[in-house]
mmCIF file of N, CA and C in Angstrom:
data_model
loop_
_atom_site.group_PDB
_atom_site.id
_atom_site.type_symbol
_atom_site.label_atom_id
_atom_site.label_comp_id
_atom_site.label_asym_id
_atom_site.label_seq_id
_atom_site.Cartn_x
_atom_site.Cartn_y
_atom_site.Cartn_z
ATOM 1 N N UNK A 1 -30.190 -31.274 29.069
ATOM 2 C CA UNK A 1 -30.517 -31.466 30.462
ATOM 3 C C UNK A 1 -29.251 -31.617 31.296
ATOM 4 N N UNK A 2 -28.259 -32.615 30.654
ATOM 5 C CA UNK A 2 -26.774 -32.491 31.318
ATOM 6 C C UNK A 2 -26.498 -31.311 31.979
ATOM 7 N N UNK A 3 -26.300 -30.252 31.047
ATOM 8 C CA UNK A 3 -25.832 -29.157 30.851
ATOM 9 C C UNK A 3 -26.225 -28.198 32.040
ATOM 10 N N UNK A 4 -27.779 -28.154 32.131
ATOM 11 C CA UNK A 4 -28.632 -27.852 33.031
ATOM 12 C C UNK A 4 -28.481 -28.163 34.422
ATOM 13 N N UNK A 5 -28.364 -29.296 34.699
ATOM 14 C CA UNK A 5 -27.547 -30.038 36.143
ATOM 15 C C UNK A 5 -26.275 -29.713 36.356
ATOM 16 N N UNK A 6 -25.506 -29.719 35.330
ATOM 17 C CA UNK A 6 -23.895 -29.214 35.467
ATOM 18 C C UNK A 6 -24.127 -28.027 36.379
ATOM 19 N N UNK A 7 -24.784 -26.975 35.641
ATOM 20 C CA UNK A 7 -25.068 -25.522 35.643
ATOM 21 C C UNK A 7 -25.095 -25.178 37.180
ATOM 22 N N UNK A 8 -26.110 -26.212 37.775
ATOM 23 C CA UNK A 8 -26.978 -26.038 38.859
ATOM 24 C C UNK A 8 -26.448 -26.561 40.137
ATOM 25 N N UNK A 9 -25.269 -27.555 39.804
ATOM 26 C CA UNK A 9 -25.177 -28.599 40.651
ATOM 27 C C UNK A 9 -23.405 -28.735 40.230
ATOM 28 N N UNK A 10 -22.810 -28.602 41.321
ATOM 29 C CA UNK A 10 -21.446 -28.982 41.163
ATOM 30 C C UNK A 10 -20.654 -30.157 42.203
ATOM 31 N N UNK A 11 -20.254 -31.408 41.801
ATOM 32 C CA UNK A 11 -20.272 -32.314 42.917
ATOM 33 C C UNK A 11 -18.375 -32.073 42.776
ATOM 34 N N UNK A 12 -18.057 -31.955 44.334
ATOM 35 C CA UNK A 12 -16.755 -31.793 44.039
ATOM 36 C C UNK A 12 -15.641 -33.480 43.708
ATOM 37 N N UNK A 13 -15.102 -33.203 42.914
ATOM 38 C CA UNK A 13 -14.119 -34.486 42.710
ATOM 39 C C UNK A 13 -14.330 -35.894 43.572
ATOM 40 N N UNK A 14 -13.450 -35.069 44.723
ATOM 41 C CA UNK A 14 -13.452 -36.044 45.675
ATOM 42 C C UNK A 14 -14.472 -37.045 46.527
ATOM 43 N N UNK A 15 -15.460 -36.382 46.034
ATOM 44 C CA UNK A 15 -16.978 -37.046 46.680
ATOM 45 C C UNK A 15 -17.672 -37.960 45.616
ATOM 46 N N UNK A 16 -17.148 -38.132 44.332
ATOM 47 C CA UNK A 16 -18.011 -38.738 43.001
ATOM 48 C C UNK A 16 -17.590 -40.169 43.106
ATOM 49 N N UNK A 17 -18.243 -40.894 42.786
ATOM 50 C CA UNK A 17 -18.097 -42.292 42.262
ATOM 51 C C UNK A 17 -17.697 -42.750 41.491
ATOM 52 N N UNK A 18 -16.783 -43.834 40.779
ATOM 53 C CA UNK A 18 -16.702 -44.120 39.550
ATOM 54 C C UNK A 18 -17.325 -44.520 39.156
ATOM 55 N N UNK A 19 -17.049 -45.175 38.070
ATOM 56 C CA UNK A 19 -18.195 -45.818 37.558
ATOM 57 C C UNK A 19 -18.640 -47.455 38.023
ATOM 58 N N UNK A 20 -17.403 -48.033 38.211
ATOM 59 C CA UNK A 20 -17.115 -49.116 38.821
ATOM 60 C C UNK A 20 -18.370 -49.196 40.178
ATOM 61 N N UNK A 21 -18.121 -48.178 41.245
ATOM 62 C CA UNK A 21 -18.538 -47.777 42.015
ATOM 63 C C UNK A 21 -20.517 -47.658 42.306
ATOM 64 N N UNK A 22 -20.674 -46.957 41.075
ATOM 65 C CA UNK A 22 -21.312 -46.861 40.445
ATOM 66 C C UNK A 22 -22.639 -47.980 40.076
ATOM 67 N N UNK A 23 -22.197 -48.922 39.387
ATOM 68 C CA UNK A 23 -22.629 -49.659 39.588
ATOM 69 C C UNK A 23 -22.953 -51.143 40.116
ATOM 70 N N UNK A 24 -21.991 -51.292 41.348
ATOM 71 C CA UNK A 24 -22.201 -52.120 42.090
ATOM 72 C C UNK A 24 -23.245 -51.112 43.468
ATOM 73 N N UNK A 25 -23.305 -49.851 43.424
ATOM 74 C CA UNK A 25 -24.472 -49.148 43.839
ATOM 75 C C UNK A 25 -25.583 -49.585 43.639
ATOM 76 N N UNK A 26 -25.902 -49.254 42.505
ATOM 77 C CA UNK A 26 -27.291 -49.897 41.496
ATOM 78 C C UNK A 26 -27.517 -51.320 41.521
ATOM 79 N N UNK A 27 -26.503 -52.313 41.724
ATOM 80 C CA UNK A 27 -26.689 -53.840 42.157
ATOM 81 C C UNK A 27 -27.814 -54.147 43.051
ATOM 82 N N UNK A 28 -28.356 -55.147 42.200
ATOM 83 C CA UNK A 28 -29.046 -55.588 43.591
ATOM 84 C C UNK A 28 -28.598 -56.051 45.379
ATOM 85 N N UNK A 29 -29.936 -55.503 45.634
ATOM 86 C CA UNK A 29 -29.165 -56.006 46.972
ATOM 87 C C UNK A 29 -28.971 -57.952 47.646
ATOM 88 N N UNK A 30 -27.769 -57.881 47.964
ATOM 89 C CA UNK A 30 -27.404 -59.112 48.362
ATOM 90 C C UNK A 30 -27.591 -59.649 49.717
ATOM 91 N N UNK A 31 -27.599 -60.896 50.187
ATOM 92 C CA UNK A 31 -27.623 -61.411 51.374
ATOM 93 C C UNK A 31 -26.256 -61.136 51.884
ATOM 94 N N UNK A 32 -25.161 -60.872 50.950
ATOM 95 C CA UNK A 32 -24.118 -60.314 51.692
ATOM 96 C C UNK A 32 -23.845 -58.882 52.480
ATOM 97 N N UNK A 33 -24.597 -58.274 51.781
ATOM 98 C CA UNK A 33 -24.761 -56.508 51.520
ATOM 99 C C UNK A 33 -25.789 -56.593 53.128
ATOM 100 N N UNK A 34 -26.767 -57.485 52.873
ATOM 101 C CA UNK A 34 -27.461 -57.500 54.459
ATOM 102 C C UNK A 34 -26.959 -57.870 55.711
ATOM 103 N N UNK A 35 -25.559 -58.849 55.171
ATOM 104 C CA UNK A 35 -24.953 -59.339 56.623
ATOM 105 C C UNK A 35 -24.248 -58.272 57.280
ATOM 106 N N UNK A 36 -23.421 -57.500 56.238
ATOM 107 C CA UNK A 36 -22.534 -56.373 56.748
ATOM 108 C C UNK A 36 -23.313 -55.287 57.000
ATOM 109 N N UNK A 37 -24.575 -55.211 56.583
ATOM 110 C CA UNK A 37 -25.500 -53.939 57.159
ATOM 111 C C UNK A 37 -25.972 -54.356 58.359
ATOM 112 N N UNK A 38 -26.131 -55.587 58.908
ATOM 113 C CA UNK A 38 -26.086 -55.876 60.584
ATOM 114 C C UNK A 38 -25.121 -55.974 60.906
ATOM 115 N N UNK A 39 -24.150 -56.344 60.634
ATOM 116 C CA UNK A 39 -22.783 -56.233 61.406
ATOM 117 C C UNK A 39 -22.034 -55.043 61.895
ATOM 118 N N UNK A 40 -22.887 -54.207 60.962
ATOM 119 C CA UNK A 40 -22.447 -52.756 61.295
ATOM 120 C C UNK A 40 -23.346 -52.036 62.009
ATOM 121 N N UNK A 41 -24.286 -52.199 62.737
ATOM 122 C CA UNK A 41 -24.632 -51.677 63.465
ATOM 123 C C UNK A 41 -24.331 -51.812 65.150
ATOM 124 N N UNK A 42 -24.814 -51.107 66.036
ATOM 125 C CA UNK A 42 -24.102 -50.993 67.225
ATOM 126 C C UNK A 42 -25.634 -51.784 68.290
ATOM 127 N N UNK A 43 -24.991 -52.307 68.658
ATOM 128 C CA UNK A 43 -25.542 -53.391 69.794
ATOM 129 C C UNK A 43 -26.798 -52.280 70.719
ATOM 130 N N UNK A 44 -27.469 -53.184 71.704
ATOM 131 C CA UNK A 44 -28.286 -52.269 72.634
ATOM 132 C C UNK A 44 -28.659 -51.172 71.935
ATOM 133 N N UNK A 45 -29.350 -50.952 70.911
ATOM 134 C CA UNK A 45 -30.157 -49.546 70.511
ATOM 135 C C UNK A 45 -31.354 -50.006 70.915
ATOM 136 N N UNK A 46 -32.420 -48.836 70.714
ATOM 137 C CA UNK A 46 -33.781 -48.729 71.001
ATOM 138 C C UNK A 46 -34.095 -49.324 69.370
ATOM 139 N N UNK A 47 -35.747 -49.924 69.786
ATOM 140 C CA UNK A 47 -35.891 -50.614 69.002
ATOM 141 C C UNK A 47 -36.946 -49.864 67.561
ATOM 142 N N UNK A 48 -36.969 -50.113 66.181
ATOM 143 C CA UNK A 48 -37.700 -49.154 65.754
ATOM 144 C C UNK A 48 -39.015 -49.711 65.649
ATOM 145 N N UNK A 49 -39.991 -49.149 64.375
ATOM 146 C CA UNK A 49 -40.813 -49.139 64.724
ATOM 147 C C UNK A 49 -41.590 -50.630 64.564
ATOM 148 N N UNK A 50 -41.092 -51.756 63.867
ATOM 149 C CA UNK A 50 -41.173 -52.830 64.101
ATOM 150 C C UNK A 50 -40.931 -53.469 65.608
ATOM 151 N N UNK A 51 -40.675 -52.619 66.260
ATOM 152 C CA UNK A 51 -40.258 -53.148 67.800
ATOM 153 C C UNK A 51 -39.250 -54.023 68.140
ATOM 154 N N UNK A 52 -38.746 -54.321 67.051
ATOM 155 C CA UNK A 52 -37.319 -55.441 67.256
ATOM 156 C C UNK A 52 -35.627 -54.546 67.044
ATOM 157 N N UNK A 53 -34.946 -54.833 68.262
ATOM 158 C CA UNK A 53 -33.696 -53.625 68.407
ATOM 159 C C UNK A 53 -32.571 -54.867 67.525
ATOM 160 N N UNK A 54 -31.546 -53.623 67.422
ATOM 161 C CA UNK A 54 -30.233 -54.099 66.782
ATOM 162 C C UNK A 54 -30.079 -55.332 66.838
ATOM 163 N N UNK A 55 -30.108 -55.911 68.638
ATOM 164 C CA UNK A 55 -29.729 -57.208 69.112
ATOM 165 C C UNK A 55 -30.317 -58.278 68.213
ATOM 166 N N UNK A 56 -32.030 -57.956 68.229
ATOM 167 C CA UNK A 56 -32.413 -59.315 67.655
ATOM 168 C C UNK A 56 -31.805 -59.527 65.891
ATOM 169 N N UNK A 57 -31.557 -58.656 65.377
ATOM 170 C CA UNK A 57 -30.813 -58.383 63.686
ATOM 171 C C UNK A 57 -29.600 -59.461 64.361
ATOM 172 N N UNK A 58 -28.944 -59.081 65.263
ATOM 173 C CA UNK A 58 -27.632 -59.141 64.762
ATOM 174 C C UNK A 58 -27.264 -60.391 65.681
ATOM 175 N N UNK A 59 -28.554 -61.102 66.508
ATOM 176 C CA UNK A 59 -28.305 -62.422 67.179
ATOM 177 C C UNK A 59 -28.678 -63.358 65.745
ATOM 178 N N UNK A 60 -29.878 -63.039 65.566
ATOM 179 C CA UNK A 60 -30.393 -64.254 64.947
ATOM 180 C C UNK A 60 -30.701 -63.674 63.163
ATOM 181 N N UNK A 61 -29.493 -63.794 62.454
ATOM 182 C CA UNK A 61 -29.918 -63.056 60.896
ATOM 183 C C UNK A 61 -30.333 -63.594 60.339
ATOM 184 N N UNK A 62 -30.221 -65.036 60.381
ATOM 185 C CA UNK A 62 -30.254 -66.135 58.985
ATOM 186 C C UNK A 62 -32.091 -65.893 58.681
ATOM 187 N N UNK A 63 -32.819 -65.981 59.433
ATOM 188 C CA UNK A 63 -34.326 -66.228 59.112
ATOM 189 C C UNK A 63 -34.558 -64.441 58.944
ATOM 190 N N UNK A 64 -34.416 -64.142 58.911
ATOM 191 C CA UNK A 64 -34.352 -62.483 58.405
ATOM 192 C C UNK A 64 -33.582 -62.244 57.414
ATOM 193 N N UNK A 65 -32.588 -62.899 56.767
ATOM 194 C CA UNK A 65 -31.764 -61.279 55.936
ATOM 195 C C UNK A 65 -32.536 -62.104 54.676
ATOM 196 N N UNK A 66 -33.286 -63.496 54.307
ATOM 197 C CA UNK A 66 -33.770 -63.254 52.688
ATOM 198 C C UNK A 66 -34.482 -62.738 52.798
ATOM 199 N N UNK A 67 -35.518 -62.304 53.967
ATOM 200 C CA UNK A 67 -36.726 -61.537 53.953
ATOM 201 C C UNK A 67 -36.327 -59.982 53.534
ATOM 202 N N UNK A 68 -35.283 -59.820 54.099
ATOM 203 C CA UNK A 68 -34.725 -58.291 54.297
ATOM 204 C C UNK A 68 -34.167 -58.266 52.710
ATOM 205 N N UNK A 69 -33.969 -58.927 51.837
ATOM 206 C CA UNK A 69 -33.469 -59.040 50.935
ATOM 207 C C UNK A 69 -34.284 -58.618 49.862
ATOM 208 N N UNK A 70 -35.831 -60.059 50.192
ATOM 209 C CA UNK A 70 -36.881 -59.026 49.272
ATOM 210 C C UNK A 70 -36.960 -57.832 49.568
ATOM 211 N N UNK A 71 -37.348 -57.429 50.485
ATOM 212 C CA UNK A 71 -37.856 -55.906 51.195
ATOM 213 C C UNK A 71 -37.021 -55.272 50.555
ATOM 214 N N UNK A 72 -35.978 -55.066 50.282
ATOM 215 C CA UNK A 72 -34.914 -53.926 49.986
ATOM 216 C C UNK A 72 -35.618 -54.181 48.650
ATOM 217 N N UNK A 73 -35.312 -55.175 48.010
ATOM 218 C CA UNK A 73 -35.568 -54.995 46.255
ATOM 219 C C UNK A 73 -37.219 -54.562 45.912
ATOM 220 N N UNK A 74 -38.125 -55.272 46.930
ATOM 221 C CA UNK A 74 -39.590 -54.302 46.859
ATOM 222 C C UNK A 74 -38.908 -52.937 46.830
ATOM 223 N N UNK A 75 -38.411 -52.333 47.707
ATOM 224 C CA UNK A 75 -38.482 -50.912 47.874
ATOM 225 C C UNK A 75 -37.377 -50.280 46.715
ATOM 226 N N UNK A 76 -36.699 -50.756 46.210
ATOM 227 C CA UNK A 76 -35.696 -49.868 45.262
ATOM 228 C C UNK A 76 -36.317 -50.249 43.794
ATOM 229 N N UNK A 77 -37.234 -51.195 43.855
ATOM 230 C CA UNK A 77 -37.929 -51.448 42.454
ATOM 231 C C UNK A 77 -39.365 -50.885 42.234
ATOM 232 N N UNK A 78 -39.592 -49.976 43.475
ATOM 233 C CA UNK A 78 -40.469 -49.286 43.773
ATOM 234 C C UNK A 78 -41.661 -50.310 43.800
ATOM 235 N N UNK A 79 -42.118 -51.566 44.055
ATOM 236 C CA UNK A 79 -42.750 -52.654 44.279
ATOM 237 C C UNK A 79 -43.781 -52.049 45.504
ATOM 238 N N UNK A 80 -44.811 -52.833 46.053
ATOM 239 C CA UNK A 80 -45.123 -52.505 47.496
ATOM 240 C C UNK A 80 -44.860 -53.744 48.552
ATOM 241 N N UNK A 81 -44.112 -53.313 49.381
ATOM 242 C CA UNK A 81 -43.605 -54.503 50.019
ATOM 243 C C UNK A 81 -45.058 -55.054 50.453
ATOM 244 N N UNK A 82 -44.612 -56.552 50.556
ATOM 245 C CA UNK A 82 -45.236 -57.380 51.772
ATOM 246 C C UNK A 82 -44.665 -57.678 53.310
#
């Protein structure tokens, strides 16, 4: 099957991961990993479909990011969120 993907699929060098890389990917997700995923977003956006914009993420995180914490691991553990 390797072989088969090799065949099919060529990822160039510079774009691959190590392994290191790798698997702090596959890590679960952290309350840290959630702070810098609001911190990185840009202020005043439109809001999605929860109706709450950037601002409210990135005023008030603390009562949101363990929630956001399960949610991520529901969804990458293929779980159904609550």
């Amino acid at each position: 099957m390797k072989q088969s993907v090799e065949n099919f699929v060529t990822i160039p060098m510079g774009t691959k991961v190590s392994a290191v890389e790798n698997k702090q990917l596959l890590g679960d997700i952290t309350e840290a990993d959630i702070y810098a995923a609001i911190k990185a977003v840009e202020r005043h956006k439109s809001a999605g479909e929860e109706d709450l914009g950037n601002d409210f993420y990135y005023d008030v995180p603390e009562p949101m990011v363990p929630r956001l914490v399960e949610l991520g691991k529901d969804l990458f553990y293929e779980e159904n969120p609550t």
